Amino acid sequence: MREELEKLKTKALAELEAIDGEEDLEEWRIAYLGRKGAITSFLRGLVSLPLEERRALGALANEMKSLLEKRFAETEKALKAAEAARLAEKGRIDVTLPGRPVPLGRLHPATQMIREICAAFTSMGFRVVEGPDVEWDYYSFEALNIPKGHPARDMWNTLWIDYQTEDGERPMLLRPHTSPMQIRVMEKTRPPVRVVVPGRCYRYEATDATHESAFFQVEGLAVDDGITFANMKGTLYEFARRIFGAERKARFRCDYFPFVEPGVEMAIDCFACGGKGCRICKESGWIEIMGAGMVHPGVLERVGYDSSIYTGFAFGLGVERMAMLKYGIEDIRLFYSNDMRFLRQF
Ligand code: DAH
């Protein structure tokens, strides 16, 4: 029996030596040290022996049991350490590798253009204000000399809000231009007024290379005692030179907008071809950049300004159009299709 015990020990230790995983180790523990393991059954087998022998072999077996327990604990510790080392190696950070670039955000080209336009005007004493996208008919049309049923309303393909008054009228809309802010600003302040108003506008319109149903405008308004058409030309001319280059020439021709009199369309000589005629200016040498005019006396009187004292000019321009001209962008839809190849260029 002594021999049997010796063999058991040699076998157990040899097997333990070969173990390299925690699962195998657990199996080993159950086989030798477990409740139904080899040592327990050996001890059970001693019952039938005479007392002397039982004592001696029992002591021997228990000695062996503690040896195996000790070896087991050592092996378990070694395996855990090896596993920890392996994980550490796997997750190691190589600090000598070059860093991965962090993608930086940037301002949308329309936002950049708005800021550039507003900066040109604030440097000439204008203040920047903003107004609501959802507007009343009154501010968008009525107060701007465009009464209900007037054919001039056709100039703005309007998106109406589905809201009706008791008498069945729909007075609420998505502003088709930023001009309503002229009225809101004048209602709240007395002259001198000098504001620019950037904002999103909406039109019920099919989308194509030059039309979007949502786009930005910047509106401008200056009202004071003694403002003249020459002041308007000077201001807008200065603006055009800042955005499109100091050598720009400007041209003002008659145009019709119900809230100004006279109304004009402003054009600059083509910065791409210098006026010879090219694709950008459609071979005309001139590029229209905005509508403008002297504020109509009816508009001034409606907000309680005395039109025999006060005069002013107003203008409105399309932000995306400005950026398209400046950067040679051929399709307005590029602004709002979230194509990073386009957006990353600005
Ligand atoms: N609101 C006009 C439009 O959207 C643009 C415009 C023209 C604004 C003349 C003005 C102006 O302030 O004086 O077509």
XYZ file of C-alpha atoms and ligand atoms in Angstrom:
360
model
C 0.000 0.000 0.000
C 2.927 2.191 0.692
C 4.091 1.606 -2.845
C 0.644 2.385 -4.175
C 0.738 5.692 -2.355
C 4.186 6.469 -3.723
C 2.998 5.766 -7.273
C -0.034 7.947 -6.795
C 2.199 10.809 -5.700
C 4.588 10.449 -8.649
C 1.685 10.325 -11.116
C -0.089 13.312 -9.556
C 3.025 15.455 -9.558
C 3.928 14.502 -13.124
C 0.456 15.397 -14.348
C 0.489 18.659 -12.473
C 3.772 19.561 -14.095
C 2.235 19.224 -17.562
C -0.800 21.400 -16.851
C -0.903 24.803 -18.596
C -4.542 25.874 -18.328
C -6.886 26.658 -15.475
C -9.506 24.184 -16.628
C -7.039 21.291 -16.653
C -5.867 22.346 -13.232
C -9.371 22.178 -11.852
C -9.828 18.691 -13.285
C -6.603 17.656 -11.635
C -7.761 19.034 -8.303
C -11.005 17.075 -8.473
C -9.178 13.881 -9.478
C -6.695 13.936 -6.614
C -7.862 16.304 -3.895
C -11.613 16.239 -4.423
C -14.174 14.685 -2.115
C -14.288 11.602 -4.337
C -10.628 11.957 -5.397
C -7.778 9.481 -5.272
C -6.516 10.438 -1.830
C -9.908 10.241 -0.177
C -10.516 6.795 -1.628
C -7.057 5.706 -0.516
C -7.833 6.808 3.050
C -11.161 4.997 2.893
C -9.348 1.834 1.833
C -7.382 1.871 5.095
C -10.414 1.084 7.272
C -9.890 -2.639 7.094
C -6.215 -2.516 8.150
C -4.884 -3.082 11.681
C -4.680 0.072 13.781
C -0.851 0.467 13.727
C -0.643 0.285 9.961
C -3.708 2.431 9.516
C -2.090 5.181 11.582
C 1.216 5.071 9.745
C -0.317 4.994 6.269
C -2.926 7.568 7.234
C -0.213 9.982 8.367
C 1.700 9.374 5.185
C -1.347 9.937 3.037
C -2.204 13.173 4.841
C 1.372 14.372 4.425
C 1.102 13.674 0.744
C -2.234 15.454 0.618
C -0.731 18.626 2.034
C 2.161 18.399 -0.395
C -0.243 18.110 -3.326
C -2.313 20.993 -1.958
C 0.797 23.123 -1.709
C 1.868 22.279 -5.270
C -1.634 22.893 -6.486
C -1.645 26.379 -4.957
C 1.738 27.174 -6.501
C 0.671 26.021 -9.944
C -2.578 27.970 -9.710
C -0.666 31.123 -8.829
C 1.808 30.627 -11.664
C -0.979 30.103 -14.203
C -2.795 33.251 -13.056
C 0.387 35.291 -13.313
C 1.065 33.963 -16.819
C -2.476 34.838 -17.911
C -2.177 38.341 -16.494
C 1.125 38.840 -18.283
C -0.414 37.636 -21.537
C -3.312 40.121 -21.230
C -0.965 42.941 -20.348
C 1.125 42.218 -23.430
C -1.974 42.122 -25.618
C -3.257 45.477 -24.360
C 0.089 47.167 -24.300
C 0.218 50.642 -25.785
C 3.131 51.313 -28.047
C 3.840 54.915 -27.198
C 6.278 55.203 -30.092
C 3.548 54.703 -32.733
C 2.471 57.885 -34.557
C -0.870 59.224 -33.221
C -4.107 58.744 -35.115
C -5.451 62.051 -36.408
C -8.533 63.308 -34.532
C -11.122 64.472 -37.083
C -11.860 68.131 -36.424
C -15.225 69.689 -37.174
C -15.547 72.987 -38.971
C -18.149 75.589 -39.820
C -20.513 74.832 -42.665
C -19.711 76.897 -45.786
C -23.073 78.683 -45.508
C -22.295 79.617 -41.892
C -18.856 80.856 -42.895
C -20.398 82.963 -45.666
C -22.988 84.425 -43.271
C -20.243 85.414 -40.869
C -18.174 86.972 -43.609
C -21.142 88.978 -44.917
C -22.166 90.123 -41.442
C -18.575 91.080 -40.600
C -18.439 93.345 -43.647
C -21.567 95.165 -42.476
C -20.798 95.294 -38.758
C -17.521 96.994 -39.621
C -19.687 99.700 -41.234
C -21.814 100.157 -38.107
C -24.572 97.582 -38.671
C -25.876 95.406 -35.864
C -26.733 91.709 -36.368
C -30.233 90.606 -35.344
C -32.234 87.459 -35.979
C -35.916 86.695 -36.255
C -38.404 83.826 -36.397
C -38.517 81.297 -39.255
C -42.251 80.849 -38.697
C -43.779 84.227 -39.491
C -47.101 86.004 -39.803
C -48.506 86.989 -43.160
C -48.556 90.530 -41.792
C -44.773 90.836 -41.442
C -43.908 88.795 -44.512
C -46.256 90.545 -46.921
C -48.921 92.897 -45.636
C -46.600 95.333 -43.852
C -44.219 95.218 -46.833
C -46.831 96.678 -49.232
C -47.940 93.293 -50.529
C -51.651 93.017 -49.654
C -53.685 89.830 -49.980
C -54.471 89.030 -53.571
C -51.703 91.283 -54.906
C -49.934 89.682 -57.871
C -46.565 90.506 -56.317
C -47.178 87.631 -53.894
C -46.354 85.319 -56.763
C -42.720 86.394 -56.385
C -42.576 84.290 -53.200
C -43.803 80.713 -53.490
C -44.862 80.437 -49.917
C -45.170 77.457 -47.598
C -48.186 78.079 -45.379
C -48.602 76.725 -41.881
C -51.685 74.587 -41.455
C -53.326 76.909 -38.949
C -56.616 78.682 -39.505
C -58.226 81.578 -37.713
C -61.929 81.581 -36.848
C -62.732 83.317 -40.129
C -60.872 80.647 -42.092
C -57.713 82.621 -42.872
C -54.231 81.136 -42.809
C -52.055 83.931 -41.403
C -48.963 81.875 -40.562
C -46.177 80.777 -42.880
C -42.531 79.846 -43.206
C -40.869 83.107 -44.149
C -39.972 83.150 -47.840
C -37.493 85.985 -47.270
C -35.848 87.830 -44.367
C -37.593 91.124 -45.178
C -40.249 90.704 -42.426
C -37.471 91.533 -39.970
C -37.368 95.075 -41.380
C -40.799 95.577 -39.861
C -40.078 93.814 -36.573
C -36.914 95.858 -36.038
C -38.582 99.199 -36.862
C -41.570 98.425 -34.637
C -39.214 98.040 -31.693
C -36.722 100.871 -32.297
C -36.530 104.497 -33.377
C -34.039 105.752 -35.977
C -31.146 105.555 -36.499
C -31.592 101.926 -37.543
C -28.723 99.917 -38.992
C -29.187 96.142 -38.943
C -28.308 93.041 -40.903
C -30.433 89.934 -40.479
C -29.093 86.520 -41.431
C -31.686 83.759 -41.480
C -33.132 80.701 -43.118
C -35.887 81.151 -45.656
C -38.286 78.674 -47.200
C -39.990 78.395 -50.549
C -42.435 76.001 -52.127
C -40.207 75.266 -55.040
C -38.801 72.377 -57.056
C -35.147 71.818 -56.240
C -32.523 72.225 -58.935
C -28.939 73.421 -59.297
C -29.874 76.980 -58.285
C -32.945 76.446 -56.061
C -33.405 74.857 -52.662
C -36.621 74.877 -50.643
C -34.626 76.032 -47.613
C -31.750 78.468 -47.963
C -30.237 81.493 -46.255
C -30.608 85.196 -46.869
C -29.055 88.222 -45.269
C -31.354 91.236 -45.061
C -30.107 94.748 -44.430
C -31.815 97.937 -43.319
C -30.585 101.451 -42.634
C -33.038 104.203 -41.718
C -32.235 107.692 -40.493
C -32.807 111.372 -41.035
C -31.295 112.146 -44.450
C -30.217 108.752 -45.828
C -29.874 108.885 -49.600
C -29.588 106.587 -52.586
C -25.897 107.545 -52.703
C -25.453 106.184 -49.162
C -26.947 102.896 -50.335
C -24.675 102.684 -53.357
C -21.621 103.491 -51.309
C -22.413 100.946 -48.600
C -23.228 98.118 -50.987
C -20.299 98.911 -53.225
C -17.957 98.752 -50.246
C -19.517 95.439 -49.235
C -19.031 93.932 -52.706
C -15.370 94.957 -52.745
C -14.775 93.269 -49.392
C -16.291 89.996 -50.493
C -15.248 89.872 -54.142
C -12.087 91.950 -54.320
C -11.036 95.598 -54.108
C -11.015 96.107 -57.886
C -14.752 95.302 -58.259
C -17.066 97.600 -60.157
C -20.764 97.794 -59.321
C -23.851 98.349 -61.418
C -27.317 99.315 -60.194
C -30.321 98.869 -62.447
C -34.030 99.331 -61.883
C -35.913 96.407 -60.448
C -39.237 95.945 -58.697
C -39.790 94.996 -55.069
C -43.025 96.279 -53.495
C -41.344 97.511 -50.286
C -38.757 99.800 -51.924
C -39.009 102.784 -54.234
C -36.936 103.004 -56.289
C -35.930 99.360 -56.285
C -32.715 98.101 -57.817
C -30.840 95.010 -58.714
C -27.144 95.249 -57.913
C -24.543 93.538 -60.056
C -20.753 93.430 -59.949
C -18.397 93.035 -62.871
C -17.442 89.398 -63.255
C -14.467 88.624 -61.012
C -13.763 85.466 -62.981
C -13.298 86.992 -66.432
C -13.002 90.670 -65.539
C -16.081 91.493 -67.620
C -15.111 89.833 -70.888
C -17.838 87.185 -70.541
C -17.550 83.629 -69.232
C -19.551 80.745 -67.822
C -19.924 82.281 -64.339
C -21.420 85.555 -65.631
C -23.301 83.748 -68.401
C -21.275 85.674 -71.009
C -22.697 89.008 -69.826
C -19.691 90.281 -67.878
C -21.968 91.107 -64.926
C -23.170 89.076 -61.944
C -26.328 89.972 -60.012
C -25.660 89.796 -56.304
C -28.689 91.294 -54.570
C -31.925 93.238 -54.558
C -32.061 96.606 -52.842
C -33.766 99.973 -52.817
C -34.959 102.979 -50.843
C -37.483 101.948 -48.195
C -40.995 102.734 -49.433
C -42.625 105.603 -47.482
C -45.713 103.424 -46.967
C -43.572 100.885 -45.095
C -42.069 103.618 -42.897
C -45.482 105.136 -42.106
C -46.900 101.718 -41.205
C -44.391 101.341 -38.363
C -44.964 104.923 -37.237
C -41.907 106.573 -38.751
C -42.461 110.055 -40.195
C -41.522 109.562 -43.853
C -41.092 113.312 -44.354
C -38.123 113.150 -41.965
C -36.803 109.636 -42.249
C -35.536 107.789 -45.271
C -33.586 104.599 -45.605
C -32.369 101.781 -47.772
C -32.859 98.039 -47.607
C -31.257 95.087 -49.315
C -31.496 91.324 -49.400
C -29.099 88.706 -50.714
C -28.859 84.945 -50.986
C -26.095 83.464 -48.868
C -25.548 80.245 -50.814
C -25.598 82.156 -54.086
C -22.871 84.411 -52.702
C -20.745 81.405 -51.721
C -21.413 79.725 -55.069
C -20.161 82.778 -56.909
C -17.191 83.245 -54.653
C -16.006 79.621 -54.712
C -17.279 78.528 -58.132
C -19.801 76.024 -56.697
C -22.111 74.830 -59.446
C -24.966 73.214 -57.549
C -26.726 74.671 -54.498
C -27.801 71.159 -53.448
C -24.194 70.399 -52.491
C -24.671 72.596 -49.413
C -27.314 70.311 -47.943
C -26.434 66.786 -49.043
C -23.904 66.153 -46.257
C -21.201 65.025 -48.662
C -17.955 65.266 -46.729
C -15.938 65.516 -49.948
C -17.669 68.843 -50.559
C -17.850 70.123 -46.995
C -14.203 69.349 -46.219
C -13.086 71.841 -48.846
C -14.179 74.803 -46.713
N -36.759 90.045 -50.066
C -36.341 90.004 -51.447
C -36.412 88.585 -51.949
O -36.378 87.690 -51.189
C -34.943 90.557 -51.594
C -34.890 92.024 -51.349
C -35.007 92.913 -52.402
C -34.758 92.501 -50.070
C -34.965 94.286 -52.192
C -34.713 93.889 -49.831
C -34.819 94.747 -50.909
O -34.578 94.381 -48.623
O -34.762 96.095 -50.700
O -36.482 88.378 -53.140
